[in-house]
């Protein structure tokens, strides 16, 4: 993915020179542009990384991904403008070339990531998730993930001692003594906490017994933010602030 972005950055630069000068770029013209734009490309890759554009779980053709890409483009474009503004001695015509480059790379990036995101879905390992506890936010997440199978999450279990409304074909686990066996049989790879473990010593003990299964644990607020890009206000508590401010 990273190599693809770098390839298309340089391809966009090459096409930019063709469009700007209406001839194939000479070795001298290419060399004069190669150095300054290579420095810019380092900033572009860094901005893309910070913007989660190399997170394969985000590699989905939806508004979240392309919205993040637009914001990354805006920031990287601004940094590119500042670079040429602060280095007026560069022996190229940066203004026109940069505008052409931004337009060309935007088209190439969109087509490249559209194809990549569509192909990668079938090759990513799927996470088999179990929710500990049930509330309105969990119900919302279940519907969200069901309607977006391309995100790579299989809803495999809900653990709750309380009677629950129908949650489709998701297995419900109410017997804490059966958690280990159910998780092992269901090949659970991720547990999302929607209830306070401090209030149930038996649940804590049952989950502690699952540690040999190498299951990852995550809080509801963090998981919600990870898959939707939003923070649920009702799921934020003191622990969330401690985790994210430390």
mmCIF file of C-alpha atoms in Angstrom:
data_model
loop_
_atom_site.group_PDB
_atom_site.id
_atom_site.type_symbol
_atom_site.label_atom_id
_atom_site.label_comp_id
_atom_site.label_asym_id
_atom_site.label_seq_id
_atom_site.Cartn_x
_atom_site.Cartn_y
_atom_site.Cartn_z
ATOM 1 C CA UNK A 1 0.000 0.000 0.000
ATOM 2 C CA UNK A 2 2.781 2.412 0.925
ATOM 3 C CA UNK A 3 4.800 1.485 -2.171
ATOM 4 C CA UNK A 4 1.696 1.991 -4.297
ATOM 5 C CA UNK A 5 1.194 5.495 -2.913
ATOM 6 C CA UNK A 6 4.852 6.368 -3.550
ATOM 7 C CA UNK A 7 4.652 4.997 -7.092
ATOM 8 C CA UNK A 8 1.571 7.089 -7.869
ATOM 9 C CA UNK A 9 3.107 10.199 -6.287
ATOM 10 C CA UNK A 10 5.993 10.005 -8.749
ATOM 11 C CA UNK A 11 3.677 9.001 -11.594
ATOM 12 C CA UNK A 12 1.607 12.108 -10.851
ATOM 13 C CA UNK A 13 4.768 14.229 -10.945
ATOM 14 C CA UNK A 14 5.765 12.745 -14.303
ATOM 15 C CA UNK A 15 2.291 13.394 -15.754
ATOM 16 C CA UNK A 16 2.394 16.891 -14.293
ATOM 17 C CA UNK A 17 5.530 17.710 -16.288
ATOM 18 C CA UNK A 18 3.965 16.322 -19.451
ATOM 19 C CA UNK A 19 0.806 18.402 -18.986
ATOM 20 C CA UNK A 20 2.756 21.509 -17.998
ATOM 21 C CA UNK A 21 5.298 21.517 -20.826
ATOM 22 C CA UNK A 22 3.404 19.426 -23.407
ATOM 23 C CA UNK A 23 6.428 17.240 -24.089
ATOM 24 C CA UNK A 24 8.028 14.282 -22.388
ATOM 25 C CA UNK A 25 10.204 15.630 -19.568
ATOM 26 C CA UNK A 26 13.919 15.727 -20.257
ATOM 27 C CA UNK A 27 16.375 14.238 -17.773
ATOM 28 C CA UNK A 28 17.306 17.758 -16.666
ATOM 29 C CA UNK A 29 13.682 18.772 -16.057
ATOM 30 C CA UNK A 30 12.982 15.549 -14.157
ATOM 31 C CA UNK A 31 16.087 15.930 -11.984
ATOM 32 C CA UNK A 32 15.240 19.542 -11.110
ATOM 33 C CA UNK A 33 11.784 18.496 -9.909
ATOM 34 C CA UNK A 34 12.761 15.161 -8.387
ATOM 35 C CA UNK A 35 14.625 16.530 -5.350
ATOM 36 C CA UNK A 36 12.130 19.171 -4.117
ATOM 37 C CA UNK A 37 9.108 16.979 -4.744
ATOM 38 C CA UNK A 38 10.743 13.996 -3.026
ATOM 39 C CA UNK A 39 10.964 16.090 0.142
ATOM 40 C CA UNK A 40 7.286 16.975 -0.258
ATOM 41 C CA UNK A 41 6.378 13.327 -0.776
ATOM 42 C CA UNK A 42 7.918 12.440 2.581
ATOM 43 C CA UNK A 43 5.483 14.881 4.182
ATOM 44 C CA UNK A 44 2.590 13.410 2.185
ATOM 45 C CA UNK A 45 3.351 9.880 3.357
ATOM 46 C CA UNK A 46 3.649 11.072 6.962
ATOM 47 C CA UNK A 47 0.306 12.895 6.748
ATOM 48 C CA UNK A 48 -1.316 9.804 5.246
ATOM 49 C CA UNK A 49 0.078 7.683 8.084
ATOM 50 C CA UNK A 50 -1.166 10.086 10.758
ATOM 51 C CA UNK A 51 -4.564 10.182 9.035
ATOM 52 C CA UNK A 52 -4.903 6.362 9.296
ATOM 53 C CA UNK A 53 -4.818 5.903 5.522
ATOM 54 C CA UNK A 54 -2.456 2.947 6.019
ATOM 55 C CA UNK A 55 -4.776 1.262 8.511
ATOM 56 C CA UNK A 56 -6.128 -1.689 6.537
ATOM 57 C CA UNK A 57 -9.256 -1.765 8.703
ATOM 58 C CA UNK A 58 -10.034 1.688 7.307
ATOM 59 C CA UNK A 59 -9.457 0.547 3.727
ATOM 60 C CA UNK A 60 -13.144 0.637 2.863
ATOM 61 C CA UNK A 61 -14.780 2.587 0.057
ATOM 62 C CA UNK A 62 -17.031 4.678 2.269
ATOM 63 C CA UNK A 63 -17.477 8.291 3.362
ATOM 64 C CA UNK A 64 -15.243 7.847 6.424
ATOM 65 C CA UNK A 65 -12.231 6.766 4.391
ATOM 66 C CA UNK A 66 -12.597 9.282 1.586
ATOM 67 C CA UNK A 67 -13.480 12.040 4.062
ATOM 68 C CA UNK A 68 -10.231 11.299 5.880
ATOM 69 C CA UNK A 69 -8.404 11.257 2.541
ATOM 70 C CA UNK A 70 -9.770 14.701 1.646
ATOM 71 C CA UNK A 71 -8.594 16.122 4.972
ATOM 72 C CA UNK A 72 -5.170 14.516 4.497
ATOM 73 C CA UNK A 73 -4.961 15.989 0.981
ATOM 74 C CA UNK A 74 -5.790 19.437 2.294
ATOM 75 C CA UNK A 75 -3.098 19.258 4.994
ATOM 76 C CA UNK A 76 -0.451 17.772 2.684
ATOM 77 C CA UNK A 77 -1.274 20.343 -0.001
ATOM 78 C CA UNK A 78 -0.905 23.161 2.520
ATOM 79 C CA UNK A 79 2.466 21.804 3.658
ATOM 80 C CA UNK A 80 3.574 21.622 0.022
ATOM 81 C CA UNK A 81 2.626 25.261 -0.554
ATOM 82 C CA UNK A 82 4.501 26.300 2.598
ATOM 83 C CA UNK A 83 7.567 24.350 1.500
ATOM 84 C CA UNK A 84 7.847 26.219 -1.801
ATOM 85 C CA UNK A 85 6.973 29.530 -0.147
ATOM 86 C CA UNK A 86 9.796 29.111 2.372
ATOM 87 C CA UNK A 87 12.245 27.984 -0.321
ATOM 88 C CA UNK A 88 11.955 30.596 -3.091
ATOM 89 C CA UNK A 89 15.393 29.733 -4.470
ATOM 90 C CA UNK A 90 14.236 26.411 -5.959
ATOM 91 C CA UNK A 91 14.834 26.537 -9.717
ATOM 92 C CA UNK A 92 11.409 25.358 -10.838
ATOM 93 C CA UNK A 93 7.997 26.966 -11.334
ATOM 94 C CA UNK A 94 6.255 25.506 -8.305
ATOM 95 C CA UNK A 95 2.897 27.285 -8.334
ATOM 96 C CA UNK A 96 1.492 26.014 -11.618
ATOM 97 C CA UNK A 97 3.211 22.653 -11.330
ATOM 98 C CA UNK A 98 1.928 22.120 -7.818
ATOM 99 C CA UNK A 99 -1.669 22.869 -8.815
ATOM 100 C CA UNK A 100 -1.449 20.446 -11.722
ATOM 101 C CA UNK A 101 0.196 17.847 -9.495
ATOM 102 C CA UNK A 102 -2.559 18.101 -6.860
ATOM 103 C CA UNK A 103 -5.256 17.565 -9.486
ATOM 104 C CA UNK A 104 -3.452 14.665 -11.180
ATOM 105 C CA UNK A 105 -2.539 12.892 -7.947
ATOM 106 C CA UNK A 106 -6.077 13.307 -6.574
ATOM 107 C CA UNK A 107 -7.428 11.372 -9.574
ATOM 108 C CA UNK A 108 -4.717 8.702 -9.426
ATOM 109 C CA UNK A 109 -5.028 8.278 -5.655
ATOM 110 C CA UNK A 110 -8.812 7.954 -5.842
ATOM 111 C CA UNK A 111 -8.665 5.287 -8.562
ATOM 112 C CA UNK A 112 -5.763 3.445 -6.907
ATOM 113 C CA UNK A 113 -7.362 3.282 -3.490
ATOM 114 C CA UNK A 114 -10.781 2.460 -4.949
ATOM 115 C CA UNK A 115 -9.301 -0.641 -6.566
ATOM 116 C CA UNK A 116 -7.053 -1.534 -3.617
ATOM 117 C CA UNK A 117 -9.829 -1.201 -1.036
ATOM 118 C CA UNK A 118 -12.094 -3.396 -3.123
ATOM 119 C CA UNK A 119 -9.470 -6.120 -3.508
ATOM 120 C CA UNK A 120 -8.021 -6.191 0.014
ATOM 121 C CA UNK A 121 -11.298 -7.080 1.724
ATOM 122 C CA UNK A 122 -11.077 -10.731 0.770
ATOM 123 C CA UNK A 123 -7.548 -11.161 2.119
ATOM 124 C CA UNK A 124 -7.717 -9.528 5.556
ATOM 125 C CA UNK A 125 -8.159 -11.872 8.541
ATOM 126 C CA UNK A 126 -11.553 -11.400 10.142
ATOM 127 C CA UNK A 127 -11.962 -10.567 13.813
ATOM 128 C CA UNK A 128 -14.472 -12.720 15.695
ATOM 129 C CA UNK A 129 -15.834 -10.423 18.393
ATOM 130 C CA UNK A 130 -17.845 -10.959 21.567
ATOM 131 C CA UNK A 131 -19.604 -8.239 23.549
ATOM 132 C CA UNK A 132 -19.559 -8.373 27.343
ATOM 133 C CA UNK A 133 -22.838 -6.757 28.353
ATOM 134 C CA UNK A 134 -25.591 -5.269 26.259
ATOM 135 C CA UNK A 135 -27.023 -1.762 25.927
ATOM 136 C CA UNK A 136 -28.296 0.633 23.274
ATOM 137 C CA UNK A 137 -24.777 1.393 22.065
ATOM 138 C CA UNK A 138 -24.019 -2.311 21.621
ATOM 139 C CA UNK A 139 -27.264 -2.715 19.675
ATOM 140 C CA UNK A 140 -26.226 0.204 17.464
ATOM 141 C CA UNK A 141 -22.798 -1.329 16.862
ATOM 142 C CA UNK A 142 -24.295 -4.701 15.996
ATOM 143 C CA UNK A 143 -26.448 -3.127 13.291
ATOM 144 C CA UNK A 144 -23.532 -0.999 12.104
ATOM 145 C CA UNK A 145 -21.217 -3.993 11.703
ATOM 146 C CA UNK A 146 -23.902 -6.173 10.133
ATOM 147 C CA UNK A 147 -24.460 -3.587 7.421
ATOM 148 C CA UNK A 148 -20.699 -3.260 6.793
ATOM 149 C CA UNK A 149 -19.242 -6.782 6.506
ATOM 150 C CA UNK A 150 -16.302 -5.298 4.605
ATOM 151 C CA UNK A 151 -14.952 -3.966 7.916
ATOM 152 C CA UNK A 152 -13.889 -7.509 8.791
ATOM 153 C CA UNK A 153 -15.755 -8.158 12.065
ATOM 154 C CA UNK A 154 -17.833 -11.285 12.701
ATOM 155 C CA UNK A 155 -20.352 -10.928 15.546
ATOM 156 C CA UNK A 156 -19.857 -14.169 17.425
ATOM 157 C CA UNK A 157 -21.305 -13.821 20.953
ATOM 158 C CA UNK A 158 -22.989 -11.563 23.501
ATOM 159 C CA UNK A 159 -22.384 -12.292 27.193
ATOM 160 C CA UNK A 160 -25.087 -11.112 29.585
ATOM 161 C CA UNK A 161 -26.740 -12.483 32.713
ATOM 162 C CA UNK A 162 -29.843 -10.400 31.942
ATOM 163 C CA UNK A 163 -32.571 -11.409 29.454
ATOM 164 C CA UNK A 164 -31.887 -9.789 26.101
ATOM 165 C CA UNK A 165 -33.984 -8.845 23.080
ATOM 166 C CA UNK A 166 -33.420 -10.866 19.943
ATOM 167 C CA UNK A 167 -30.039 -10.147 18.406
ATOM 168 C CA UNK A 168 -30.424 -12.231 15.287
ATOM 169 C CA UNK A 169 -28.278 -15.331 15.050
ATOM 170 C CA UNK A 170 -25.642 -14.108 17.514
ATOM 171 C CA UNK A 171 -25.167 -16.694 20.310
ATOM 172 C CA UNK A 172 -26.141 -15.446 23.765
ATOM 173 C CA UNK A 173 -24.067 -16.610 26.737
ATOM 174 C CA UNK A 174 -25.586 -16.258 30.196
ATOM 175 C CA UNK A 175 -23.696 -19.009 32.045
ATOM 176 C CA UNK A 176 -20.322 -17.579 33.094
ATOM 177 C CA UNK A 177 -18.929 -21.058 33.617
ATOM 178 C CA UNK A 178 -19.326 -21.771 29.897
ATOM 179 C CA UNK A 179 -17.510 -18.646 28.668
ATOM 180 C CA UNK A 180 -14.105 -20.280 28.206
ATOM 181 C CA UNK A 181 -15.463 -23.214 26.234
ATOM 182 C CA UNK A 182 -17.775 -21.021 24.150
ATOM 183 C CA UNK A 183 -14.993 -18.581 23.287
ATOM 184 C CA UNK A 184 -12.638 -21.416 22.427
ATOM 185 C CA UNK A 185 -15.240 -23.120 20.235
ATOM 186 C CA UNK A 186 -16.264 -19.843 18.599
ATOM 187 C CA UNK A 187 -12.620 -18.868 18.035
ATOM 188 C CA UNK A 188 -13.209 -15.463 19.593
ATOM 189 C CA UNK A 189 -10.318 -13.080 18.902
ATOM 190 C CA UNK A 190 -11.633 -9.840 20.442
ATOM 191 C CA UNK A 191 -13.755 -9.004 23.480
ATOM 192 C CA UNK A 192 -15.521 -5.639 23.792
ATOM 193 C CA UNK A 193 -16.495 -4.531 27.290
ATOM 194 C CA UNK A 194 -19.884 -2.853 27.522
ATOM 195 C CA UNK A 195 -20.310 -3.493 31.249
ATOM 196 C CA UNK A 196 -18.273 -2.658 34.345
ATOM 197 C CA UNK A 197 -16.148 -5.646 35.329
ATOM 198 C CA UNK A 198 -15.658 -4.197 38.809
ATOM 199 C CA UNK A 199 -19.269 -5.087 39.581
ATOM 200 C CA UNK A 200 -18.897 -8.787 38.806
ATOM 201 C CA UNK A 201 -16.022 -10.743 40.388
ATOM 202 C CA UNK A 202 -17.339 -13.922 38.767
ATOM 203 C CA UNK A 203 -17.185 -12.365 35.293
ATOM 204 C CA UNK A 204 -13.665 -11.083 35.945
ATOM 205 C CA UNK A 205 -12.570 -14.557 36.995
ATOM 206 C CA UNK A 206 -14.188 -16.142 33.937
ATOM 207 C CA UNK A 207 -12.462 -13.698 31.584
ATOM 208 C CA UNK A 208 -9.133 -14.125 33.376
ATOM 209 C CA UNK A 209 -9.412 -17.813 32.540
ATOM 210 C CA UNK A 210 -9.609 -16.844 28.853
ATOM 211 C CA UNK A 211 -6.136 -15.265 28.804
ATOM 212 C CA UNK A 212 -4.483 -18.430 27.393
ATOM 213 C CA UNK A 213 -6.754 -18.036 24.337
ATOM 214 C CA UNK A 214 -4.774 -14.895 23.354
ATOM 215 C CA UNK A 215 -7.901 -12.795 23.011
ATOM 216 C CA UNK A 216 -7.553 -9.016 22.754
ATOM 217 C CA UNK A 217 -9.658 -6.850 25.081
ATOM 218 C CA UNK A 218 -11.022 -3.385 24.315
ATOM 219 C CA UNK A 219 -13.518 -1.012 25.900
ATOM 220 C CA UNK A 220 -16.776 -0.157 24.172
ATOM 221 C CA UNK A 221 -15.928 3.540 23.716
ATOM 222 C CA UNK A 222 -12.567 2.799 22.104
ATOM 223 C CA UNK A 223 -14.010 0.118 19.827
ATOM 224 C CA UNK A 224 -16.887 2.376 18.819
ATOM 225 C CA UNK A 225 -14.443 5.145 17.937
ATOM 226 C CA UNK A 226 -12.173 2.716 16.086
ATOM 227 C CA UNK A 227 -14.865 1.392 13.744
ATOM 228 C CA UNK A 228 -17.051 4.487 13.306
ATOM 229 C CA UNK A 229 -14.580 7.329 13.751
ATOM 230 C CA UNK A 230 -16.845 8.889 16.396
ATOM 231 C CA UNK A 231 -16.752 8.900 20.202
ATOM 232 C CA UNK A 232 -20.051 7.909 21.869
ATOM 233 C CA UNK A 233 -20.782 10.456 24.585
ATOM 234 C CA UNK A 234 -22.780 7.955 26.656
ATOM 235 C CA UNK A 235 -19.863 5.496 26.681
ATOM 236 C CA UNK A 236 -17.281 7.982 27.927
ATOM 237 C CA UNK A 237 -16.363 7.571 31.558
ATOM 238 C CA UNK A 238 -13.416 8.425 33.795
ATOM 239 C CA UNK A 239 -11.456 5.393 32.608
ATOM 240 C CA UNK A 240 -11.791 6.515 28.988
ATOM 241 C CA UNK A 241 -10.276 9.900 29.850
ATOM 242 C CA UNK A 242 -7.450 8.255 31.763
ATOM 243 C CA UNK A 243 -6.682 5.909 28.863
ATOM 244 C CA UNK A 244 -6.693 8.685 26.251
ATOM 245 C CA UNK A 245 -5.015 11.463 28.209
ATOM 246 C CA UNK A 246 -2.137 9.420 29.596
#
